[in-house]
Amino acid sequence: MNIVVLVKQVPDSGSERKLDSSDNTVARASADNVINEMDEYAIEEALTVKESQGGEVTVLTVGPGSATDAIRKALSMGADKAVHVTDDAVHGSCAVQTSAVIAAALQQLEYDLVLCGAESTDGQVSVMPALLSERLGIPHLSGARKLTVEGTTVRVERQTDGGYWMLESSLPAIVSTWDTINEPRYPSFKGIMAAKKKPVETKSLADLGVDPASVGLATATSRVLDFAGRPPKGEGVKVADEGDGAEKLVGYLAAQKLV
Amino acid sequence: MLDYRLDDETETLRKVVREFALEVVAPQIGDFYERDEFPTDIVRQMGELGLFGLPFPEEYGGSGGDYFTLCVALEELARVDSSVAITLEAGVSLGAMPIYRFGTEEQKQQWLPRLCAGEALGAFGLTEPGGGSDAGATKTTAKLEDGHWVLNGSKAFITNSGTDLTELVIATAVTGTRPDGGKEISAILVPSGTPGLAVGKRYSKVGWNASDTRELSFTDVRVPEENLVGGRGRGYAQFLQILDEGRIAISALAVGLAQGCVDESVKYAAQREAFGRAIGKNQAVQFMIADMEVRASTARLAYYRAAEKMLRGEPFKREASIAKLYSSEMAMENARYATQVHGGYGFMNEFPVGRFYRDAKILEIGEGTSEVQRMLIARDLGVG
């Protein structure tokens, strides 16, 4: 079983995040960059499948040189090897362009199962698995809260607001996972040391046969035109209860269209 | 060439332990502390992270790091809680290290893999009710009879000696008289559950309340002759050897506590308002926090320096004493300041700084009191 996990390095959602005012892209240099939280669940799931079925887990990321930190974390958790696509031309790419790069990288790998987090905490576009499914012509099972592999079949419970769907597909397939699916392990020091010796292959767009002019900010299908900081918190409204506190509260909520 | 940056692997470990401390330890440790309860499950998870095997080679189930890696992990744990940090420190430095350093190959094979995995904990029984730093006061005896050591006596303040994970205690005992008339002291490994070994109740302590500290008594405890750890009559000398590095570990623990005081104070100063503004806007509070950060940073350099000399194989006794003395006293001071920044809430157990305040004091006492450190430093300088 060959499993490829897609990981993305993002600015830590717990610290202050900024856009770069020169081209309105994510300011990575000044941020505390971490592995996208949801991707850790995908890695954990891949390792769990590997532990029960055997096989190999490959981590695939597209990002600047500093994204090696995210790769190192995934390898420390137990992934076997990594492919790091890095090329200055990718800067500012939209989801559609990025999906072409990832698809090209996947086509150079052997995979039965592709796993990824259901969303990233930076862009939150959440379309990557669907785009890849289309480009690669493989089934896409989104938002899994449970996953089992049996032979060449994958079954997932797809989490929805009201419950879940049972989905089944043949392999190869791409599955995106929610944080309800497992509890990611912490890397052990042995794992951290072992990660040092694991192979990380760096690839450029030329290595993937992707035309640099087809990606990047200049030809992106979407871009940020303008942005502004969140307005400061207002004073708030104090409701004094003079026997009609509940009415006043409901009145306020209704005025804000919250009820 | 001077470079005090952590290498990639140590830095990654530091981040992982930080994450673990914040996500796993922080939310539940306050309750264990209030209940005076040992957090067995947290300690097991620390074992799964490989923390108990940090300074040991992989052939014995270790993680293949070094003693400094352990110190970095201790600092990050103590930044959130000292009870789990001291449990790790004692488990490694006092429980497993004597076996690794002085034990026979059989002893290493038998005990180290489980100790490194954190599945088992070892305790070290040195201190007795009648004496701490004074080894000559050892009263516990071990007599060789028919190929067995027979131990009698008692030990006081023994960390990790009565947890669900405890599987052995290494006890120092008088095994005879030296040619010069002094006591011959040896270290003997006693597995938990050996008849005659009585594990006392947990002490009621001022701090470190979620760590396990007990009194042990030995009444005709019989263990095979081969349970001697290291050379006969080498018990105290061996202990002194592991004590020096233990001081660096305690220093790391103190730095963690002191940094935790900074973390909590920065957070509190930003959110607590008085007279219409955050208290952090007041210079009096700013200065207290700045001083706390200065102390934590300089103390960290002191233990890095001691660890660096140790890893290079150079004499590090004086540096270890300096690090231990300075960091424990400044940890106490930071705890006092952090409590002050928190005002009345600093006196409430629900805030971590109250716990830090109670945990800081023992740092000036354990692994050689401040007075012992000053004496050692002066002696090393040739004074007196």
Short mmCIF file of C-alpha atoms in Angstrom, two decimals, chain A residues 32-33 40 69 72-73 76 183 186-190 192-193 196-197, chain B residues 8-9 12-13 16 19-20 23-24 49 54 58 61-63 65 69:
data_model
loop_
_atom_site.label_atom_id
_atom_site.label_comp_id
_atom_site.label_asym_id
_atom_site.label_seq_id
_atom_site.Cartn_x
_atom_site.Cartn_y
_atom_site.Cartn_z
CA ASP A 32 5.59 31.49 12.80
CA ASN A 33 5.13 28.75 10.21
CA GLU A 40 -1.44 16.09 11.02
CA ASP A 69 10.14 22.16 8.74
CA ARG A 72 10.57 17.15 9.01
CA LYS A 73 7.65 17.01 11.41
CA SER A 76 9.46 12.54 12.62
CA GLU A 183 -5.55 11.81 17.70
CA TYR A 186 3.67 13.35 19.04
CA PRO A 187 6.98 12.61 17.34
CA SER A 188 9.36 10.76 19.65
CA PHE A 189 13.01 11.80 19.88
CA LYS A 190 13.92 8.56 18.13
CA ILE A 192 13.09 13.03 15.20
CA MET A 193 16.58 11.55 14.88
CA LYS A 196 17.28 13.18 9.60
CA LYS A 197 18.22 10.14 7.54
CA ASP B 8 17.52 21.12 14.35
CA GLU B 9 16.74 17.89 16.18
CA THR B 12 12.25 20.01 17.13
CA LEU B 13 12.23 18.02 20.37
CA VAL B 16 7.28 18.76 20.65
CA GLU B 19 3.31 21.20 22.62
CA PHE B 20 2.88 18.13 24.82
CA GLU B 23 -1.86 20.21 25.35
CA VAL B 24 -1.58 17.24 27.69
CA LEU B 49 7.50 10.21 23.64
CA LEU B 54 16.69 10.49 26.08
CA GLU B 58 19.23 2.68 21.40
CA GLY B 61 15.90 0.99 24.39
CA GLY B 62 17.06 4.59 24.68
CA SER B 63 16.41 7.45 22.29
CA GLY B 65 20.21 11.65 22.59
CA THR B 69 18.64 16.90 25.24
#
